[in-house]
mmCIF file of C-alpha atoms in Angstrom:
data_model
loop_
_atom_site.group_PDB
_atom_site.id
_atom_site.type_symbol
_atom_site.label_atom_id
_atom_site.label_comp_id
_atom_site.label_asym_id
_atom_site.label_seq_id
_atom_site.Cartn_x
_atom_site.Cartn_y
_atom_site.Cartn_z
ATOM 1 C CA MET A 1 113.350 81.629 118.240
ATOM 2 C CA SER A 2 113.977 78.298 116.522
ATOM 3 C CA ASN A 3 117.397 76.631 116.499
ATOM 4 C CA TYR A 4 118.334 77.658 112.978
ATOM 5 C CA LEU A 5 117.799 81.319 113.852
ATOM 6 C CA ASP A 6 119.957 80.883 116.953
ATOM 7 C CA THR A 7 122.691 79.581 114.663
ATOM 8 C CA THR A 8 122.194 82.601 112.400
ATOM 9 C CA VAL A 9 122.654 84.976 115.342
ATOM 10 C CA ASN A 10 125.894 83.224 116.273
ATOM 11 C CA VAL A 11 127.230 83.368 112.694
ATOM 12 C CA TYR A 12 126.648 87.116 112.425
ATOM 13 C CA LYS A 13 127.864 87.762 115.951
ATOM 14 C CA GLU A 14 131.189 86.256 114.830
ATOM 15 C CA ALA A 15 131.078 88.324 111.607
ATOM 16 C CA ALA A 16 130.513 91.499 113.639
ATOM 17 C CA LEU A 17 133.383 90.831 116.017
ATOM 18 C CA LYS A 18 135.751 89.767 113.236
ATOM 19 C CA PRO A 19 134.845 90.979 109.726
ATOM 20 C CA ASP A 20 134.646 88.094 107.260
ATOM 21 C CA VAL A 21 135.109 89.338 103.691
ATOM 22 C CA GLY A 22 134.337 85.856 102.338
ATOM 23 C CA LEU A 23 131.001 85.498 104.119
ATOM 24 C CA CYS A 24 129.060 86.743 101.112
ATOM 25 C CA CYS A 25 130.075 87.551 97.560
ATOM 26 C CA THR A 26 128.355 90.733 96.386
ATOM 27 C CA THR A 27 127.803 90.554 92.640
ATOM 28 C CA THR A 28 127.187 94.254 92.011
ATOM 29 C CA PRO A 29 129.693 97.126 92.303
ATOM 30 C CA VAL A 30 129.527 99.516 95.226
ATOM 31 C CA TRP A 31 127.648 102.666 94.229
ATOM 32 C CA GLN A 32 129.992 105.591 93.600
ATOM 33 C CA LEU A 33 127.928 108.684 94.369
ATOM 34 C CA PRO A 34 129.129 112.305 94.396
ATOM 35 C CA GLY A 35 130.434 113.241 97.820
ATOM 36 C CA LEU A 36 129.937 109.747 99.274
ATOM 37 C CA SER A 37 132.949 108.122 100.923
ATOM 38 C CA ILE A 38 132.331 104.571 102.154
ATOM 39 C CA PRO A 39 134.719 103.492 104.920
ATOM 40 C CA LYS A 40 136.827 100.457 104.099
ATOM 41 C CA ILE A 41 135.480 98.565 107.122
ATOM 42 C CA MET A 42 131.934 98.904 105.770
ATOM 43 C CA GLN A 43 132.987 97.353 102.488
ATOM 44 C CA GLU A 44 134.703 94.500 104.332
ATOM 45 C CA MET A 45 131.446 93.888 106.227
ATOM 46 C CA ASN A 46 129.223 94.058 103.151
ATOM 47 C CA TYR A 47 127.375 90.798 103.811
ATOM 48 C CA GLY A 48 125.004 90.896 100.853
ATOM 49 C CA CYS A 49 124.570 89.283 97.446
ATOM 50 C CA GLY A 50 123.543 92.304 95.366
ATOM 51 C CA SER A 51 122.370 95.874 95.893
ATOM 52 C CA THR A 52 119.117 97.290 97.224
ATOM 53 C CA VAL A 53 120.080 100.942 96.714
ATOM 54 C CA HIS A 54 118.399 102.272 93.554
ATOM 55 C CA PRO A 55 118.198 106.072 93.179
ATOM 56 C CA ARG A 56 114.856 105.960 91.362
ATOM 57 C CA ASP A 57 113.258 104.495 94.504
ATOM 58 C CA LEU A 58 114.740 107.159 96.755
ATOM 59 C CA VAL A 59 113.166 110.447 95.703
ATOM 60 C CA ASN A 60 111.506 113.129 97.861
ATOM 61 C CA ASN A 61 113.437 112.401 101.058
ATOM 62 C CA PRO A 62 111.840 109.026 101.784
ATOM 63 C CA LYS A 63 111.542 107.246 105.115
ATOM 64 C CA ILE A 64 113.641 104.107 104.686
ATOM 65 C CA LEU A 65 113.776 100.803 106.570
ATOM 66 C CA TYR A 66 116.760 98.477 106.234
ATOM 67 C CA VAL A 67 116.624 95.075 107.929
ATOM 68 C CA GLY A 68 119.880 93.280 108.731
ATOM 69 C CA VAL A 69 122.272 96.244 109.024
ATOM 70 C CA GLY A 70 125.594 94.438 108.566
ATOM 71 C CA GLY A 71 128.491 96.857 108.682
ATOM 72 C CA GLY A 72 126.239 99.778 107.764
ATOM 73 C CA MET A 73 127.227 100.303 104.123
ATOM 74 C CA GLU A 74 123.714 100.271 102.720
ATOM 75 C CA VAL A 75 122.428 102.212 105.734
ATOM 76 C CA LEU A 76 124.927 104.940 104.823
ATOM 77 C CA GLN A 77 124.007 104.779 101.142
ATOM 78 C CA PHE A 78 120.317 105.115 101.990
ATOM 79 C CA ALA A 79 121.056 108.078 104.273
ATOM 80 C CA TYR A 80 122.645 109.786 101.254
ATOM 81 C CA PHE A 81 119.118 110.038 99.824
ATOM 82 C CA SER A 82 117.285 110.788 103.090
ATOM 83 C CA ARG A 83 119.203 113.449 104.957
ATOM 84 C CA GLN A 84 116.782 113.921 107.812
ATOM 85 C CA LYS A 85 116.696 112.899 111.450
ATOM 86 C CA GLU A 86 115.942 109.158 111.624
ATOM 87 C CA GLY A 87 115.328 109.132 107.887
ATOM 88 C CA VAL A 88 116.781 105.615 107.860
ATOM 89 C CA VAL A 89 115.716 102.964 110.367
ATOM 90 C CA GLY A 90 118.137 100.032 110.680
ATOM 91 C CA ILE A 91 116.979 96.796 112.322
ATOM 92 C CA ASP A 92 119.126 93.904 113.525
ATOM 93 C CA ILE A 93 118.723 91.170 116.126
ATOM 94 C CA VAL A 94 122.473 90.827 116.803
ATOM 95 C CA ASP A 95 123.736 93.210 119.500
ATOM 96 C CA GLU A 96 127.310 92.973 118.268
ATOM 97 C CA MET A 97 126.273 93.852 114.704
ATOM 98 C CA LEU A 98 124.332 96.888 115.901
ATOM 99 C CA ALA A 99 127.384 98.016 117.880
ATOM 100 C CA ALA A 100 129.708 97.464 114.896
ATOM 101 C CA CYS A 101 127.331 99.337 112.601
ATOM 102 C CA MET A 102 127.222 102.331 114.964
ATOM 103 C CA GLU A 103 131.004 102.347 115.257
ATOM 104 C CA ASN A 104 131.304 102.296 111.463
ATOM 105 C CA LEU A 105 128.782 105.132 111.163
ATOM 106 C CA ASN A 106 131.035 107.178 113.445
ATOM 107 C CA VAL A 107 133.844 106.637 110.946
ATOM 108 C CA ALA A 108 131.507 107.544 108.078
ATOM 109 C CA GLU A 109 130.576 110.797 109.829
ATOM 110 C CA GLU A 110 134.268 111.747 109.939
ATOM 111 C CA GLN A 111 134.719 110.987 106.235
ATOM 112 C CA ASN A 112 131.489 112.573 104.935
ATOM 113 C CA PRO A 113 130.799 116.236 105.792
ATOM 114 C CA TRP A 114 127.157 115.886 104.737
ATOM 115 C CA PHE A 115 126.439 112.875 106.978
ATOM 116 C CA SER A 116 125.137 112.918 110.549
ATOM 117 C CA LYS A 117 124.544 109.841 112.703
ATOM 118 C CA ASP A 118 121.175 111.419 113.538
ATOM 119 C CA PHE A 119 120.064 110.457 110.030
ATOM 120 C CA VAL A 120 120.023 106.812 111.205
ATOM 121 C CA SER A 121 117.999 105.136 113.942
ATOM 122 C CA LEU A 122 119.377 101.707 114.864
ATOM 123 C CA ARG A 123 116.922 99.418 116.641
ATOM 124 C CA LYS A 124 117.133 95.887 117.962
ATOM 125 C CA GLY A 125 114.491 93.682 116.429
ATOM 126 C CA THR A 126 113.740 90.884 114.026
ATOM 127 C CA ALA A 127 112.261 90.793 110.550
ATOM 128 C CA LEU A 128 109.572 88.499 111.939
ATOM 129 C CA SER A 129 108.315 91.222 114.297
ATOM 130 C CA LEU A 130 109.486 94.641 113.167
ATOM 131 C CA PRO A 131 109.616 97.411 115.816
ATOM 132 C CA VAL A 132 108.106 99.817 113.290
ATOM 133 C CA GLU A 133 104.666 101.437 113.047
ATOM 134 C CA ASP A 134 102.115 100.418 110.431
ATOM 135 C CA ALA A 135 102.230 102.258 107.080
ATOM 136 C CA SER A 136 105.163 104.473 108.135
ATOM 137 C CA ILE A 137 107.853 103.498 105.597
ATOM 138 C CA ASP A 138 108.326 104.608 101.965
ATOM 139 C CA VAL A 139 111.096 102.160 101.039
ATOM 140 C CA ALA A 140 111.987 98.946 102.883
ATOM 141 C CA ALA A 141 114.962 96.780 101.960
ATOM 142 C CA GLN A 142 116.850 93.621 102.882
ATOM 143 C CA ASN A 143 119.956 92.104 101.330
ATOM 144 C CA CYS A 144 120.629 88.368 101.588
ATOM 145 C CA LEU A 145 118.560 87.974 104.775
ATOM 146 C CA PHE A 146 115.214 86.529 103.724
ATOM 147 C CA ASN A 147 117.010 83.646 102.026
ATOM 148 C CA ILE A 148 117.921 82.432 105.519
ATOM 149 C CA PHE A 149 114.302 81.886 106.532
ATOM 150 C CA THR A 150 112.225 78.750 106.214
ATOM 151 C CA LYS A 151 109.173 79.239 104.005
ATOM 152 C CA GLU A 152 106.965 79.673 107.062
ATOM 153 C CA ASP A 153 109.187 82.411 108.489
ATOM 154 C CA LEU A 154 109.675 84.020 105.066
ATOM 155 C CA LYS A 155 105.901 84.355 104.756
ATOM 156 C CA LEU A 156 105.825 86.137 108.122
ATOM 157 C CA ALA A 157 108.753 88.429 107.205
ATOM 158 C CA LEU A 158 107.076 89.483 103.959
ATOM 159 C CA THR A 159 103.812 90.128 105.823
ATOM 160 C CA GLU A 160 105.695 92.359 108.261
ATOM 161 C CA MET A 161 107.310 94.332 105.439
ATOM 162 C CA TYR A 162 103.915 94.796 103.799
ATOM 163 C CA ARG A 163 102.468 96.015 107.116
ATOM 164 C CA VAL A 164 105.024 98.787 107.696
ATOM 165 C CA LEU A 165 105.008 100.134 104.121
ATOM 166 C CA LYS A 166 102.851 103.070 103.115
ATOM 167 C CA PRO A 167 100.425 102.553 100.200
ATOM 168 C CA HIS A 168 102.532 102.331 97.003
ATOM 169 C CA GLY A 169 105.642 101.905 99.155
ATOM 170 C CA ARG A 170 108.483 99.746 97.829
ATOM 171 C CA LEU A 171 110.151 96.640 99.185
ATOM 172 C CA VAL A 172 113.575 96.097 97.607
ATOM 173 C CA LEU A 173 115.100 92.644 98.020
ATOM 174 C CA SER A 174 118.301 90.884 97.048
ATOM 175 C CA ASP A 175 118.528 87.126 97.619
ATOM 176 C CA PRO A 176 120.024 83.975 96.100
ATOM 177 C CA VAL A 177 117.700 81.691 94.118
ATOM 178 C CA THR A 178 118.172 78.365 92.351
ATOM 179 C CA GLU A 179 116.191 76.422 89.793
ATOM 180 C CA GLN A 180 117.630 73.129 91.019
ATOM 181 C CA THR A 181 116.391 70.916 93.822
ATOM 182 C CA MET A 182 118.173 71.683 97.067
ATOM 183 C CA PRO A 183 118.930 68.430 98.927
ATOM 184 C CA ASP A 184 117.297 68.105 102.348
ATOM 185 C CA SER A 185 120.748 67.564 103.847
ATOM 186 C CA LEU A 186 121.665 71.104 102.776
ATOM 187 C CA LYS A 187 118.269 72.630 103.576
ATOM 188 C CA ASN A 188 118.531 71.321 107.118
ATOM 189 C CA ASP A 189 122.132 72.449 107.626
ATOM 190 C CA GLU A 190 121.652 75.397 109.977
ATOM 191 C CA ARG A 191 125.003 77.003 109.224
ATOM 192 C CA LEU A 192 124.567 76.784 105.448
ATOM 193 C CA ARG A 193 121.122 78.329 105.852
ATOM 194 C CA ALA A 194 122.625 81.097 107.989
ATOM 195 C CA LEU A 195 125.164 81.708 105.216
ATOM 196 C CA CYS A 196 122.296 82.385 102.765
ATOM 197 C CA LEU A 197 123.020 79.300 100.652
ATOM 198 C CA SER A 198 120.756 76.346 101.342
ATOM 199 C CA GLY A 199 117.498 78.275 101.758
ATOM 200 C CA SER A 200 117.491 79.318 98.091
ATOM 201 C CA LEU A 201 114.119 78.927 96.355
ATOM 202 C CA PRO A 202 113.248 78.761 92.655
ATOM 203 C CA LEU A 203 112.612 82.285 91.360
ATOM 204 C CA GLN A 204 108.932 81.714 90.565
ATOM 205 C CA GLU A 205 108.282 80.323 94.029
ATOM 206 C CA TYR A 206 110.079 83.324 95.529
ATOM 207 C CA LEU A 207 107.938 85.708 93.452
ATOM 208 C CA ASP A 208 104.756 83.827 94.348
ATOM 209 C CA MET A 209 105.475 84.280 98.045
ATOM 210 C CA ILE A 210 105.955 88.018 97.502
ATOM 211 C CA THR A 211 102.648 88.415 95.674
ATOM 212 C CA GLU A 212 100.838 86.184 98.169
ATOM 213 C CA ALA A 213 101.848 88.737 100.819
ATOM 214 C CA GLY A 214 99.722 91.250 98.891
ATOM 215 C CA PHE A 215 102.171 93.128 96.641
ATOM 216 C CA GLY A 216 100.336 93.993 93.411
ATOM 217 C CA THR A 217 103.382 94.941 91.303
ATOM 218 C CA VAL A 218 106.731 93.150 91.266
ATOM 219 C CA GLU A 219 109.838 94.045 89.238
ATOM 220 C CA VAL A 220 112.713 91.634 88.640
ATOM 221 C CA ARG A 221 115.561 94.076 88.158
ATOM 222 C CA ALA A 222 118.574 91.785 87.873
ATOM 223 C CA LYS A 223 119.560 88.109 87.959
ATOM 224 C CA ARG A 224 123.201 87.035 87.917
ATOM 225 C CA PRO A 225 125.313 83.935 88.633
ATOM 226 C CA TYR A 226 126.251 83.925 92.308
ATOM 227 C CA ARG A 227 127.689 80.744 93.858
ATOM 228 C CA ILE A 228 128.336 77.082 93.046
ATOM 229 C CA LEU A 229 127.599 74.270 95.508
ATOM 230 C CA ALA A 230 129.765 71.480 94.154
ATOM 231 C CA PRO A 231 129.879 67.758 95.013
ATOM 232 C CA GLY A 232 132.808 67.049 97.289
ATOM 233 C CA GLN A 233 132.557 70.521 98.812
ATOM 234 C CA TYR A 234 128.919 70.231 99.858
ATOM 235 C CA ASP A 235 126.606 67.290 100.527
ATOM 236 C CA THR A 236 125.125 67.177 97.033
ATOM 237 C CA LYS A 237 125.346 64.641 94.201
ATOM 238 C CA GLU A 238 125.050 67.299 91.507
ATOM 239 C CA LEU A 239 126.463 70.752 90.979
ATOM 240 C CA ILE A 240 123.989 73.404 92.152
ATOM 241 C CA MET A 241 124.177 76.920 90.745
ATOM 242 C CA LEU A 242 122.835 79.799 92.798
ATOM 243 C CA GLU A 243 121.890 83.115 91.204
ATOM 244 C CA SER A 244 121.557 86.492 92.862
ATOM 245 C CA VAL A 245 118.242 88.191 92.122
ATOM 246 C CA GLU A 246 117.253 91.805 92.785
ATOM 247 C CA VAL A 247 113.526 92.437 93.095
ATOM 248 C CA CYS A 248 111.314 95.422 93.873
ATOM 249 C CA ALA A 249 107.819 94.699 95.209
ATOM 250 C CA ILE A 250 105.388 97.610 95.264
ATOM 251 C CA LYS A 251 102.460 97.864 97.674
ATOM 252 C CA ASP A 252 99.991 98.549 94.881
ATOM 253 C CA PRO A 253 96.398 97.297 95.038
ATOM 254 C CA MET A 254 96.145 93.750 93.750
ATOM 255 C CA PRO A 255 94.551 93.755 90.253
ATOM 256 C CA GLU A 256 91.466 91.585 89.832
ATOM 257 C CA ASP A 257 93.292 89.427 87.285
ATOM 258 C CA GLY A 258 96.349 88.926 89.488
ATOM 259 C CA PRO A 259 99.672 90.679 90.146
ATOM 260 C CA CYS A 260 101.728 92.450 87.516
ATOM 261 C CA ILE A 261 105.189 90.861 87.459
ATOM 262 C CA PHE A 262 107.866 92.370 85.239
ATOM 263 C CA THR A 263 110.638 89.926 84.310
ATOM 264 C CA GLY A 264 112.135 91.920 81.455
ATOM 265 C CA LYS A 265 109.785 90.938 78.625
ATOM 266 C CA ALA A 266 109.148 93.362 75.758
ATOM 267 C CA ALA A 267 106.561 93.596 72.995
ATOM 268 C CA ILE A 268 107.485 94.951 69.549
ATOM 269 C CA TYR A 269 104.937 95.799 66.855
ATOM 270 C CA PHE A 270 106.352 95.677 63.313
ATOM 271 C CA GLY A 271 103.182 95.918 61.221
ATOM 272 C CA ASN A 272 102.180 98.458 58.573
ATOM 273 C CA GLU A 273 99.749 100.525 60.639
ATOM 274 C CA GLU A 274 100.630 103.740 62.471
ATOM 275 C CA TYR A 275 100.377 101.835 65.764
ATOM 276 C CA PHE A 276 98.720 98.824 67.343
ATOM 277 C CA ASP A 277 96.045 99.333 70.023
ATOM 278 C CA ASP A 278 94.401 96.290 71.586
ATOM 279 C CA LYS A 279 91.725 98.564 73.133
ATOM 280 C CA LYS A 280 92.707 97.298 76.570
ATOM 281 C CA GLY A 281 95.303 99.922 77.399
ATOM 282 C CA HIS A 282 98.218 98.496 75.399
ATOM 283 C CA VAL A 283 99.450 100.716 72.567
ATOM 284 C CA LEU A 284 102.492 99.615 70.572
ATOM 285 C CA MET A 285 104.331 101.995 68.250
ATOM 286 C CA PRO A 286 106.157 100.458 65.248
ATOM 287 C CA ASN A 287 109.515 98.956 66.181
ATOM 288 C CA GLN A 288 109.585 100.623 69.583
ATOM 289 C CA PRO A 289 110.086 97.930 72.239
ATOM 290 C CA LEU A 290 107.631 98.295 75.090
ATOM 291 C CA SER A 291 108.309 96.659 78.442
ATOM 292 C CA VAL A 292 105.339 94.551 79.438
ATOM 293 C CA CYS A 293 104.505 92.540 82.517
ATOM 294 C CA ASP A 294 104.292 88.791 82.107
ATOM 295 C CA LYS A 295 100.503 88.923 82.296
ATOM 296 C CA THR A 296 100.266 91.429 79.425
ATOM 297 C CA ALA A 297 102.830 89.470 77.413
ATOM 298 C CA LYS A 298 100.616 86.397 77.711
ATOM 299 C CA VAL A 299 97.507 88.317 76.595
ATOM 300 C CA LEU A 300 99.290 89.777 73.551
ATOM 301 C CA ALA A 301 100.733 86.381 72.616
ATOM 302 C CA LYS A 302 97.235 84.869 72.626
ATOM 303 C CA LEU A 303 96.274 87.259 69.803
ATOM 304 C CA GLN A 304 98.572 85.150 67.578
ATOM 305 C CA ARG A 305 99.424 88.113 65.383
ATOM 306 C CA ASN A 306 102.307 87.732 62.952
ATOM 307 C CA ASP A 307 103.318 91.390 63.404
ATOM 308 C CA ILE A 308 103.886 91.419 67.169
ATOM 309 C CA PHE A 309 107.019 89.952 68.710
ATOM 310 C CA ILE A 310 107.107 89.036 72.415
ATOM 311 C CA SER A 311 110.582 88.560 73.868
ATOM 312 C CA GLU A 312 111.541 86.007 76.473
ATOM 313 C CA SER A 313 112.231 87.140 80.045
ATOM 314 C CA THR A 314 115.600 88.842 80.374
ATOM 315 C CA TYR A 315 115.253 89.158 84.167
ATOM 316 C CA PHE A 316 116.346 92.746 83.824
ATOM 317 C CA TYR A 317 113.772 95.505 84.186
ATOM 318 C CA ASP A 318 114.575 99.199 84.557
ATOM 319 C CA GLY A 319 111.142 100.787 84.645
ATOM 320 C CA GLY A 320 108.445 102.042 82.300
ATOM 321 C CA GLY A 321 106.316 100.016 79.980
ATOM 322 C CA CYS A 322 102.779 98.772 80.123
ATOM 323 C CA CYS A 323 100.860 96.604 82.513
#
């Protein structure tokens, strides 16, 4: 394990022994689900930057993998949708975090009549070498962990996630990104990297790494302001804005013409015909916005029709549409 990962272990060992509510700043509300009571300690140890729990991913009692367990909040939320023995596998490299997570799950079992600790299997391991069988997972997730990695290690972590997912399985990620240049002084600061700040990549580069791992479909579900790295507080000459992005990567076969990436674009036909059909699988009904992947948006734009509007990316995608 390289030095920066040793530093990361130490940071989260401290966060396990003494909860640090300021360690991360989650930008999405905690899911309020019927019958689900989340212990206060789990919320205090919610070391993420968004949410990876999306009910539409969690149908039919899925087998779920969560890497970087933290205080166990998302492990518990996932178990809500997979109420079976070892339905959720939680992985962490920090012994103290695994112990804290198990202790918090004991509290959760007392507060939630439906929940059993048997629903969760906690295992010691690293995202770079998952102790999980090939093609055994329906939904894998990580929250504000992959941002810690160098690009070389991120490539390996994504390859591992791809390996353990079943065909058409889903990888749900939440990480900070930035469109600005991160100074080397910050990139090389091991503690800032461990805090999920200085490893932030531009969104397109982040998406490219996901598709290079083999994921044929990628959905950008949310992008929000997250943190500011300001001169005087950090070693930077300019203000750097970080955004929190939530992404779902699906282990679909890679199309011959490249991956389908949904960034919240829509196509609207407003012509005089009953509908528009490009004879390539894209049918637009009058004034009914259709979500389209970026690749399809580009193809439709090349038609240069004056009765088809293509929106810019909203970086919010909630399913459906045309690829």
